[in-house]
Amino acid sequence: MGLSILSDAAEPLYRAAVVSGRTSLEDLAERAGIDRATAAREVEVLAAIGLLDVSEGMIEAAAPRIPLEHVAAEHARAADATRRIASVFADIWNEAGDRLNFVEVIADEARIQAVHAKLMDDTTSTVDGLCIGPVSPRKMQPGMKIPRPQVADGFFDALERGVRARGLYGVSLLEDFEGLAAVHQCIAAGEQARVFAQVPLNLMLFDDRRALIAVPGQRGARRSVIVVHESGLLDCLVGLFDVFWQMGVPLSAESRAVDALDGPDPEEQQLLSYLAAGLTDEAIARDLGVSARTVGRRIARLEEVLGAHSRFQLAIQASRRDWI
């Protein structure tokens, strides 16, 4: 199956399946506290991943480690696909007889703003974007001047016209209060927002007919943008967005900014392994020699850093980063 995003209902459903043993859909939905239709959809997703076994109308939980490793392998294949797309980009560029037919490079700031406003005003159906996110304060170089995060001019007007917006942001967004506040404004206005650890470039797609690629200049200052018109290159950029969108985890208006976490320490890694194995907070606390409340706080911290909305998604995100 393709990579999919697990909803908030996935965790209580899987938990109920673990506790119940082999059971019916109706009983499982009741134990999980969700309606039957939602339970049926989630069972289908979890069964496709390999976390539930469905046979003869009965449902049973499966051990999570192998299915999660399979999900991680799928992400590895997605990364390979991205590298192949990059190769296609190079071929298109090298084979083009007249590159200016479909590519423009704009370096003047006033013209950049005018072109961006024009593309936004002309958009009728979709605006999709990849945003690397703010530079972490710990990665700032002396003299570096970084533009503060802000919502693009005309964006809210486009949403009011009925344009659908999707934004995938780098995880550094969760380290920046001002940037996250701007995204919260967009979510409140109707944008679908997701976060992913490794967003490769700053890209905007307008109706899948035009693209803007922001090219950073020296010391983080924006130097120019590349405008891509309808072409094979544009098709590749649309495909690139779709690959990374599928790997993102949804952001909500309740997502809070947190400090960066470069990687888990040994105790956090052990905690994540226990979560993936299905251990309870109490069992983890006994092994680590801390209170269950402390375990809960550490899990909540890791969820915030990885942009996960449940412990189930936390295990998936940790697996993607090879933390478990």
mmCIF file of C-alpha atoms in Angstrom:
data_model
loop_
_atom_site.group_PDB
_atom_site.id
_atom_site.type_symbol
_atom_site.label_atom_id
_atom_site.label_comp_id
_atom_site.label_asym_id
_atom_site.label_seq_id
_atom_site.Cartn_x
_atom_site.Cartn_y
_atom_site.Cartn_z
ATOM 1 C CA MET A 1 0.000 0.000 0.000
ATOM 2 C CA GLY A 2 1.073 3.628 -0.350
ATOM 3 C CA LEU A 3 2.215 5.611 2.653
ATOM 4 C CA SER A 4 -0.741 6.863 4.628
ATOM 5 C CA ILE A 5 -1.418 9.120 7.579
ATOM 6 C CA LEU A 6 -2.993 7.450 10.604
ATOM 7 C CA SER A 7 -5.902 9.311 12.143
ATOM 8 C CA ASP A 8 -6.372 9.972 15.840
ATOM 9 C CA ALA A 9 -8.779 7.007 15.966
ATOM 10 C CA ALA A 10 -6.046 4.513 15.052
ATOM 11 C CA GLU A 11 -4.398 4.345 18.468
ATOM 12 C CA PRO A 12 -7.525 3.661 20.603
ATOM 13 C CA LEU A 13 -8.700 1.133 18.026
ATOM 14 C CA TYR A 14 -5.396 -0.753 18.060
ATOM 15 C CA ARG A 15 -5.259 -0.547 21.860
ATOM 16 C CA ALA A 16 -8.771 -2.017 22.078
ATOM 17 C CA ALA A 17 -7.780 -4.800 19.686
ATOM 18 C CA VAL A 18 -4.744 -5.682 21.822
ATOM 19 C CA VAL A 19 -6.881 -5.839 24.971
ATOM 20 C CA SER A 20 -9.829 -7.651 23.378
ATOM 21 C CA GLY A 21 -8.067 -10.417 21.520
ATOM 22 C CA ARG A 22 -10.018 -11.840 18.565
ATOM 23 C CA THR A 23 -13.268 -9.885 18.356
ATOM 24 C CA SER A 24 -15.916 -8.447 16.047
ATOM 25 C CA LEU A 25 -15.942 -4.997 14.467
ATOM 26 C CA GLU A 26 -18.955 -3.954 16.562
ATOM 27 C CA ASP A 27 -17.294 -4.962 19.827
ATOM 28 C CA LEU A 28 -14.018 -3.336 18.797
ATOM 29 C CA ALA A 29 -15.737 -0.037 17.917
ATOM 30 C CA GLU A 30 -17.560 -0.027 21.257
ATOM 31 C CA ARG A 31 -14.380 -0.724 23.238
ATOM 32 C CA ALA A 32 -12.499 1.997 21.341
ATOM 33 C CA GLY A 33 -15.328 4.499 21.858
ATOM 34 C CA ILE A 34 -15.780 5.295 18.152
ATOM 35 C CA ASP A 35 -18.635 4.763 15.713
ATOM 36 C CA ARG A 36 -18.800 1.653 13.547
ATOM 37 C CA ALA A 37 -18.187 3.460 10.242
ATOM 38 C CA THR A 38 -15.024 5.124 11.545
ATOM 39 C CA ALA A 39 -13.871 1.835 13.052
ATOM 40 C CA ALA A 40 -14.393 0.049 9.736
ATOM 41 C CA ARG A 41 -12.245 2.604 7.903
ATOM 42 C CA GLU A 42 -9.468 2.431 10.489
ATOM 43 C CA VAL A 43 -9.513 -1.377 10.540
ATOM 44 C CA GLU A 44 -8.993 -1.354 6.773
ATOM 45 C CA VAL A 45 -5.980 1.003 7.117
ATOM 46 C CA LEU A 46 -4.423 -0.884 10.030
ATOM 47 C CA ALA A 47 -4.982 -4.233 8.345
ATOM 48 C CA ALA A 48 -3.272 -2.949 5.190
ATOM 49 C CA ILE A 49 -0.248 -1.937 7.276
ATOM 50 C CA GLY A 50 -0.255 -5.339 8.979
ATOM 51 C CA LEU A 51 -1.187 -4.224 12.476
ATOM 52 C CA LEU A 52 -4.546 -6.017 12.440
ATOM 53 C CA ASP A 53 -5.478 -9.456 11.142
ATOM 54 C CA VAL A 54 -9.009 -9.693 9.704
ATOM 55 C CA SER A 55 -10.465 -13.067 8.830
ATOM 56 C CA GLU A 56 -13.969 -14.554 8.798
ATOM 57 C CA GLY A 57 -15.445 -11.330 10.126
ATOM 58 C CA MET A 58 -13.217 -11.285 13.198
ATOM 59 C CA ILE A 59 -10.363 -8.903 14.038
ATOM 60 C CA GLU A 60 -7.171 -9.537 15.977
ATOM 61 C CA ALA A 61 -4.151 -7.345 16.761
ATOM 62 C CA ALA A 62 -0.718 -8.225 15.396
ATOM 63 C CA ALA A 63 2.653 -7.392 16.972
ATOM 64 C CA PRO A 64 3.729 -3.907 15.818
ATOM 65 C CA ARG A 65 7.476 -4.140 15.230
ATOM 66 C CA ILE A 66 7.497 -5.899 11.840
ATOM 67 C CA PRO A 67 4.678 -3.777 10.349
ATOM 68 C CA LEU A 68 6.370 -0.571 11.538
ATOM 69 C CA GLU A 69 9.655 -1.717 10.058
ATOM 70 C CA HIS A 70 7.754 -2.269 6.815
ATOM 71 C CA VAL A 71 6.433 1.318 6.982
ATOM 72 C CA ALA A 72 10.002 2.539 7.492
ATOM 73 C CA ALA A 73 11.059 0.510 4.446
ATOM 74 C CA GLU A 74 8.309 2.156 2.407
ATOM 75 C CA HIS A 75 9.686 5.548 3.338
ATOM 76 C CA ALA A 76 13.116 4.413 2.242
ATOM 77 C CA ARG A 77 11.620 3.451 -1.115
ATOM 78 C CA ALA A 78 9.960 6.885 -1.286
ATOM 79 C CA ALA A 79 13.368 8.472 -0.748
ATOM 80 C CA ASP A 80 14.733 6.367 -3.616
ATOM 81 C CA ALA A 81 11.844 7.563 -5.766
ATOM 82 C CA THR A 82 12.742 11.141 -4.920
ATOM 83 C CA ARG A 83 16.322 10.551 -6.045
ATOM 84 C CA ARG A 84 15.012 9.128 -9.316
ATOM 85 C CA ILE A 85 12.867 12.240 -9.743
ATOM 86 C CA ALA A 86 15.987 14.348 -9.264
ATOM 87 C CA SER A 87 17.628 12.399 -12.089
ATOM 88 C CA VAL A 88 14.614 13.100 -14.299
ATOM 89 C CA PHE A 89 14.959 16.810 -13.475
ATOM 90 C CA ALA A 90 18.535 16.740 -14.729
ATOM 91 C CA ASP A 91 17.572 14.943 -17.939
ATOM 92 C CA ILE A 92 14.788 17.424 -18.669
ATOM 93 C CA TRP A 93 17.119 20.335 -18.070
ATOM 94 C CA ASN A 94 19.896 18.933 -20.234
ATOM 95 C CA GLU A 95 17.614 17.923 -23.097
ATOM 96 C CA ALA A 96 15.619 21.170 -23.293
ATOM 97 C CA GLY A 97 16.334 23.062 -26.493
ATOM 98 C CA ASP A 98 15.224 26.414 -25.105
ATOM 99 C CA ARG A 99 15.086 26.421 -21.311
ATOM 100 C CA LEU A 100 13.410 29.808 -21.150
ATOM 101 C CA ASN A 101 10.299 28.269 -22.686
ATOM 102 C CA PHE A 102 9.399 26.827 -19.312
ATOM 103 C CA VAL A 103 11.826 28.295 -16.756
ATOM 104 C CA GLU A 104 12.370 31.880 -15.613
ATOM 105 C CA VAL A 105 14.917 33.060 -13.059
ATOM 106 C CA ILE A 106 13.985 36.272 -11.241
ATOM 107 C CA ALA A 107 16.448 38.062 -8.990
ATOM 108 C CA ASP A 108 14.811 41.479 -8.501
ATOM 109 C CA GLU A 109 12.889 41.580 -5.198
ATOM 110 C CA ALA A 110 10.141 43.888 -6.476
ATOM 111 C CA ARG A 111 9.519 41.659 -9.487
ATOM 112 C CA ILE A 112 9.580 38.559 -7.294
ATOM 113 C CA GLN A 113 6.795 40.015 -5.157
ATOM 114 C CA ALA A 114 4.799 41.070 -8.232
ATOM 115 C CA VAL A 115 5.060 37.634 -9.854
ATOM 116 C CA HIS A 116 4.117 35.904 -6.604
ATOM 117 C CA ALA A 117 1.066 38.156 -6.178
ATOM 118 C CA LYS A 118 0.023 37.578 -9.790
ATOM 119 C CA LEU A 119 0.261 33.789 -9.468
ATOM 120 C CA MET A 120 -1.724 33.855 -6.220
ATOM 121 C CA ASP A 121 -4.415 36.104 -7.711
ATOM 122 C CA ASP A 122 -4.765 33.877 -10.787
ATOM 123 C CA THR A 123 -5.090 30.658 -8.771
ATOM 124 C CA THR A 124 -8.553 29.110 -8.974
ATOM 125 C CA SER A 125 -8.342 25.660 -7.368
ATOM 126 C CA THR A 126 -5.176 24.697 -5.421
ATOM 127 C CA VAL A 127 -2.113 26.150 -3.731
ATOM 128 C CA ASP A 128 0.384 23.561 -2.478
ATOM 129 C CA GLY A 129 3.654 24.347 -0.782
ATOM 130 C CA LEU A 130 6.817 22.886 0.708
ATOM 131 C CA CYS A 131 8.500 25.071 3.324
ATOM 132 C CA ILE A 132 11.816 24.126 4.883
ATOM 133 C CA GLY A 133 10.941 26.340 7.833
ATOM 134 C CA PRO A 134 12.944 28.817 9.874
ATOM 135 C CA VAL A 135 16.653 28.319 10.421
ATOM 136 C CA SER A 136 17.217 26.960 13.926
ATOM 137 C CA PRO A 137 18.861 29.541 16.225
ATOM 138 C CA ARG A 138 21.536 26.943 16.895
ATOM 139 C CA LYS A 139 22.372 26.860 13.184
ATOM 140 C CA MET A 140 22.531 30.624 12.711
ATOM 141 C CA GLN A 141 25.837 31.899 11.362
ATOM 142 C CA PRO A 142 27.323 35.274 12.365
ATOM 143 C CA GLY A 143 25.838 38.012 10.207
ATOM 144 C CA MET A 144 23.022 35.804 8.911
ATOM 145 C CA LYS A 145 19.804 37.710 8.313
ATOM 146 C CA ILE A 146 16.734 35.541 8.031
ATOM 147 C CA PRO A 147 13.382 36.990 6.883
ATOM 148 C CA ARG A 148 10.762 36.466 9.558
ATOM 149 C CA PRO A 149 7.964 33.996 8.721
ATOM 150 C CA GLN A 150 4.893 35.602 7.249
ATOM 151 C CA VAL A 151 1.800 34.592 5.312
ATOM 152 C CA ALA A 152 2.090 35.220 1.568
ATOM 153 C CA ASP A 153 0.199 38.214 0.220
ATOM 154 C CA GLY A 154 -3.136 37.198 -1.276
ATOM 155 C CA PHE A 155 -3.157 33.800 0.456
ATOM 156 C CA PHE A 156 -6.195 34.459 2.650
ATOM 157 C CA ASP A 157 -8.050 36.037 -0.286
ATOM 158 C CA ALA A 158 -7.399 32.858 -2.281
ATOM 159 C CA LEU A 159 -8.860 30.704 0.498
ATOM 160 C CA GLU A 160 -11.929 32.926 0.626
ATOM 161 C CA ARG A 161 -12.385 32.297 -3.121
ATOM 162 C CA GLY A 162 -12.532 28.562 -2.373
ATOM 163 C CA VAL A 163 -8.948 27.678 -3.249
ATOM 164 C CA ARG A 164 -7.746 24.544 -1.439
ATOM 165 C CA ALA A 165 -4.394 24.967 0.310
ATOM 166 C CA ARG A 166 -1.921 22.368 1.575
ATOM 167 C CA GLY A 167 1.353 23.192 3.280
ATOM 168 C CA LEU A 168 4.132 20.823 4.346
ATOM 169 C CA TYR A 169 6.581 22.388 6.800
ATOM 170 C CA GLY A 170 9.976 21.368 8.081
ATOM 171 C CA VAL A 171 10.181 20.268 11.701
ATOM 172 C CA SER A 172 12.175 23.421 12.574
ATOM 173 C CA LEU A 173 8.814 25.192 12.449
ATOM 174 C CA LEU A 174 8.066 23.600 15.832
ATOM 175 C CA GLU A 175 11.058 25.483 17.241
ATOM 176 C CA ASP A 176 9.805 28.902 16.121
ATOM 177 C CA PHE A 177 6.886 30.535 17.961
ATOM 178 C CA GLU A 178 6.385 33.250 15.356
ATOM 179 C CA GLY A 179 6.484 30.832 12.429
ATOM 180 C CA LEU A 180 4.083 28.407 14.089
ATOM 181 C CA ALA A 181 1.726 31.269 14.887
ATOM 182 C CA ALA A 182 1.641 32.179 11.182
ATOM 183 C CA VAL A 183 0.823 28.577 10.271
ATOM 184 C CA HIS A 184 -1.933 28.541 12.914
ATOM 185 C CA GLN A 185 -3.482 31.522 11.100
ATOM 186 C CA CYS A 186 -3.402 29.563 7.859
ATOM 187 C CA ILE A 187 -4.930 26.469 9.477
ATOM 188 C CA ALA A 188 -7.704 28.587 10.990
ATOM 189 C CA ALA A 189 -8.422 29.961 7.512
ATOM 190 C CA GLY A 190 -8.694 26.441 6.054
ATOM 191 C CA GLU A 191 -5.203 25.291 5.095
ATOM 192 C CA GLN A 192 -4.295 21.621 5.572
ATOM 193 C CA ALA A 193 -0.880 21.654 7.252
ATOM 194 C CA ARG A 194 1.578 18.851 7.888
ATOM 195 C CA VAL A 195 5.106 18.636 9.283
ATOM 196 C CA PHE A 196 8.018 16.462 8.163
ATOM 197 C CA ALA A 197 11.604 16.225 9.343
ATOM 198 C CA GLN A 198 13.343 16.629 5.986
ATOM 199 C CA VAL A 199 11.596 19.050 3.629
ATOM 200 C CA PRO A 200 14.013 19.410 0.669
ATOM 201 C CA LEU A 201 13.226 22.863 -0.749
ATOM 202 C CA ASN A 202 10.941 25.889 -0.639
ATOM 203 C CA LEU A 203 8.329 25.329 -3.340
ATOM 204 C CA MET A 204 4.861 26.645 -4.189
ATOM 205 C CA LEU A 205 2.520 25.112 -6.770
ATOM 206 C CA PHE A 206 -0.373 27.111 -8.210
ATOM 207 C CA ASP A 207 -3.167 25.012 -9.752
ATOM 208 C CA ASP A 208 -0.407 22.530 -10.725
ATOM 209 C CA ARG A 209 0.196 24.879 -13.672
ATOM 210 C CA ARG A 210 2.941 27.103 -12.284
ATOM 211 C CA ALA A 211 5.624 26.595 -9.650
ATOM 212 C CA LEU A 212 7.852 28.927 -7.653
ATOM 213 C CA ILE A 213 11.136 27.638 -6.228
ATOM 214 C CA ALA A 214 12.866 29.974 -3.764
ATOM 215 C CA VAL A 215 16.639 29.944 -4.138
ATOM 216 C CA PRO A 216 18.490 31.135 -1.007
ATOM 217 C CA GLY A 217 21.348 33.532 -1.382
ATOM 218 C CA GLN A 218 24.466 33.959 0.695
ATOM 219 C CA ARG A 219 24.039 33.919 4.469
ATOM 220 C CA GLY A 220 20.396 32.944 4.154
ATOM 221 C CA ALA A 221 19.173 36.005 2.235
ATOM 222 C CA ARG A 222 16.788 35.250 -0.615
ATOM 223 C CA ARG A 223 18.558 35.895 -3.887
ATOM 224 C CA SER A 224 16.125 34.766 -6.556
ATOM 225 C CA VAL A 225 13.186 32.561 -7.464
ATOM 226 C CA ILE A 226 12.713 30.120 -10.307
ATOM 227 C CA VAL A 227 9.335 30.197 -12.035
ATOM 228 C CA VAL A 228 8.467 26.899 -13.726
ATOM 229 C CA HIS A 229 5.725 26.822 -16.346
ATOM 230 C CA GLU A 230 3.834 23.792 -17.692
ATOM 231 C CA SER A 231 6.425 21.189 -18.659
ATOM 232 C CA GLY A 232 7.840 17.838 -17.695
ATOM 233 C CA LEU A 233 9.795 19.617 -14.978
ATOM 234 C CA LEU A 234 6.576 21.003 -13.498
ATOM 235 C CA ASP A 235 5.040 17.508 -13.532
ATOM 236 C CA CYS A 236 8.040 16.249 -11.569
ATOM 237 C CA LEU A 237 7.660 19.022 -9.002
ATOM 238 C CA VAL A 238 3.994 18.134 -8.549
ATOM 239 C CA GLY A 239 4.999 14.502 -8.018
ATOM 240 C CA LEU A 240 7.711 15.546 -5.577
ATOM 241 C CA PHE A 241 5.190 17.465 -3.474
ATOM 242 C CA ASP A 242 2.829 14.489 -3.399
ATOM 243 C CA VAL A 243 5.598 12.140 -2.203
ATOM 244 C CA PHE A 244 6.554 14.381 0.701
ATOM 245 C CA TRP A 245 2.945 15.300 1.544
ATOM 246 C CA GLN A 246 2.157 11.623 2.104
ATOM 247 C CA MET A 247 5.061 11.351 4.550
ATOM 248 C CA GLY A 248 3.988 14.337 6.679
ATOM 249 C CA VAL A 249 2.143 14.274 9.986
ATOM 250 C CA PRO A 250 -0.864 16.623 10.373
ATOM 251 C CA LEU A 251 -0.439 19.858 12.291
ATOM 252 C CA SER A 252 -3.355 21.344 14.186
ATOM 253 C CA ALA A 253 -4.117 24.711 15.735
ATOM 254 C CA GLU A 254 -3.101 23.162 19.072
ATOM 255 C CA SER A 255 0.452 22.246 17.962
ATOM 256 C CA ARG A 256 2.931 24.084 20.204
ATOM 257 C CA ALA A 257 6.441 25.324 19.546
ATOM 258 C CA VAL A 258 9.156 23.347 21.328
ATOM 259 C CA ASP A 259 12.938 23.259 21.529
ATOM 260 C CA ALA A 260 14.794 21.221 18.931
ATOM 261 C CA LEU A 261 15.782 17.617 19.578
ATOM 262 C CA ASP A 262 18.684 16.403 17.478
ATOM 263 C CA GLY A 263 18.152 12.783 18.453
ATOM 264 C CA PRO A 264 17.114 10.610 21.375
ATOM 265 C CA ASP A 265 19.419 9.872 24.257
ATOM 266 C CA PRO A 266 19.766 6.171 25.202
ATOM 267 C CA GLU A 267 16.912 6.349 27.721
ATOM 268 C CA GLU A 268 14.562 8.023 25.225
ATOM 269 C CA GLN A 269 15.495 5.458 22.604
ATOM 270 C CA GLN A 270 14.683 2.686 25.065
ATOM 271 C CA LEU A 271 11.365 4.368 25.847
ATOM 272 C CA LEU A 272 10.496 4.521 22.139
ATOM 273 C CA SER A 273 11.362 0.854 21.716
ATOM 274 C CA TYR A 274 9.042 -0.046 24.599
ATOM 275 C CA LEU A 275 6.251 2.016 23.027
ATOM 276 C CA ALA A 276 6.687 0.255 19.688
ATOM 277 C CA ALA A 277 6.474 -3.068 21.529
ATOM 278 C CA GLY A 278 3.149 -2.047 23.098
ATOM 279 C CA LEU A 279 4.242 -1.688 26.749
ATOM 280 C CA THR A 280 2.119 0.414 29.099
ATOM 281 C CA ASP A 281 3.374 3.561 30.838
ATOM 282 C CA GLU A 282 3.462 1.683 34.108
ATOM 283 C CA ALA A 283 5.607 -1.128 32.689
ATOM 284 C CA ILE A 284 7.982 1.366 31.065
ATOM 285 C CA ALA A 285 8.213 3.359 34.302
ATOM 286 C CA ARG A 286 9.124 0.256 36.314
ATOM 287 C CA ASP A 287 11.910 -0.654 33.910
ATOM 288 C CA LEU A 288 13.309 2.889 33.697
ATOM 289 C CA GLY A 289 12.979 3.469 37.442
ATOM 290 C CA VAL A 290 10.806 6.573 37.127
ATOM 291 C CA SER A 291 7.158 7.413 37.732
ATOM 292 C CA ALA A 292 4.425 6.780 35.160
ATOM 293 C CA ARG A 293 3.798 10.548 35.157
ATOM 294 C CA THR A 294 7.428 11.155 34.166
ATOM 295 C CA VAL A 295 7.071 8.643 31.346
ATOM 296 C CA GLY A 296 3.943 10.457 30.180
ATOM 297 C CA ARG A 297 5.755 13.806 30.147
ATOM 298 C CA ARG A 298 8.671 12.379 28.173
ATOM 299 C CA ILE A 299 6.324 10.836 25.633
ATOM 300 C CA ALA A 300 4.426 14.122 25.254
ATOM 301 C CA ARG A 301 7.738 15.904 24.700
ATOM 302 C CA LEU A 302 8.759 13.480 21.948
ATOM 303 C CA GLU A 303 5.322 13.799 20.310
ATOM 304 C CA GLU A 304 5.728 17.572 20.131
ATOM 305 C CA VAL A 305 9.238 17.416 18.697
ATOM 306 C CA LEU A 306 8.285 14.920 15.980
ATOM 307 C CA GLY A 307 4.924 16.548 15.197
ATOM 308 C CA ALA A 308 2.991 13.434 16.230
ATOM 309 C CA HIS A 309 -0.594 13.631 17.491
ATOM 310 C CA SER A 310 -0.681 10.252 19.191
ATOM 311 C CA ARG A 311 1.683 7.637 20.527
ATOM 312 C CA PHE A 312 0.900 5.533 17.512
ATOM 313 C CA GLN A 313 2.090 8.287 15.174
ATOM 314 C CA LEU A 314 5.088 8.850 17.470
ATOM 315 C CA ALA A 315 6.216 5.261 16.892
ATOM 316 C CA ILE A 316 5.858 5.721 13.116
ATOM 317 C CA GLN A 317 7.793 9.020 13.139
ATOM 318 C CA ALA A 318 10.533 7.549 15.324
ATOM 319 C CA SER A 319 10.794 4.598 12.943
ATOM 320 C CA ARG A 320 11.119 6.979 9.974
ATOM 321 C CA ARG A 321 14.106 8.623 11.638
ATOM 322 C CA ASP A 322 15.689 5.261 12.481
ATOM 323 C CA TRP A 323 15.359 6.046 16.199
ATOM 324 C CA ILE A 324 13.977 2.555 16.826
#
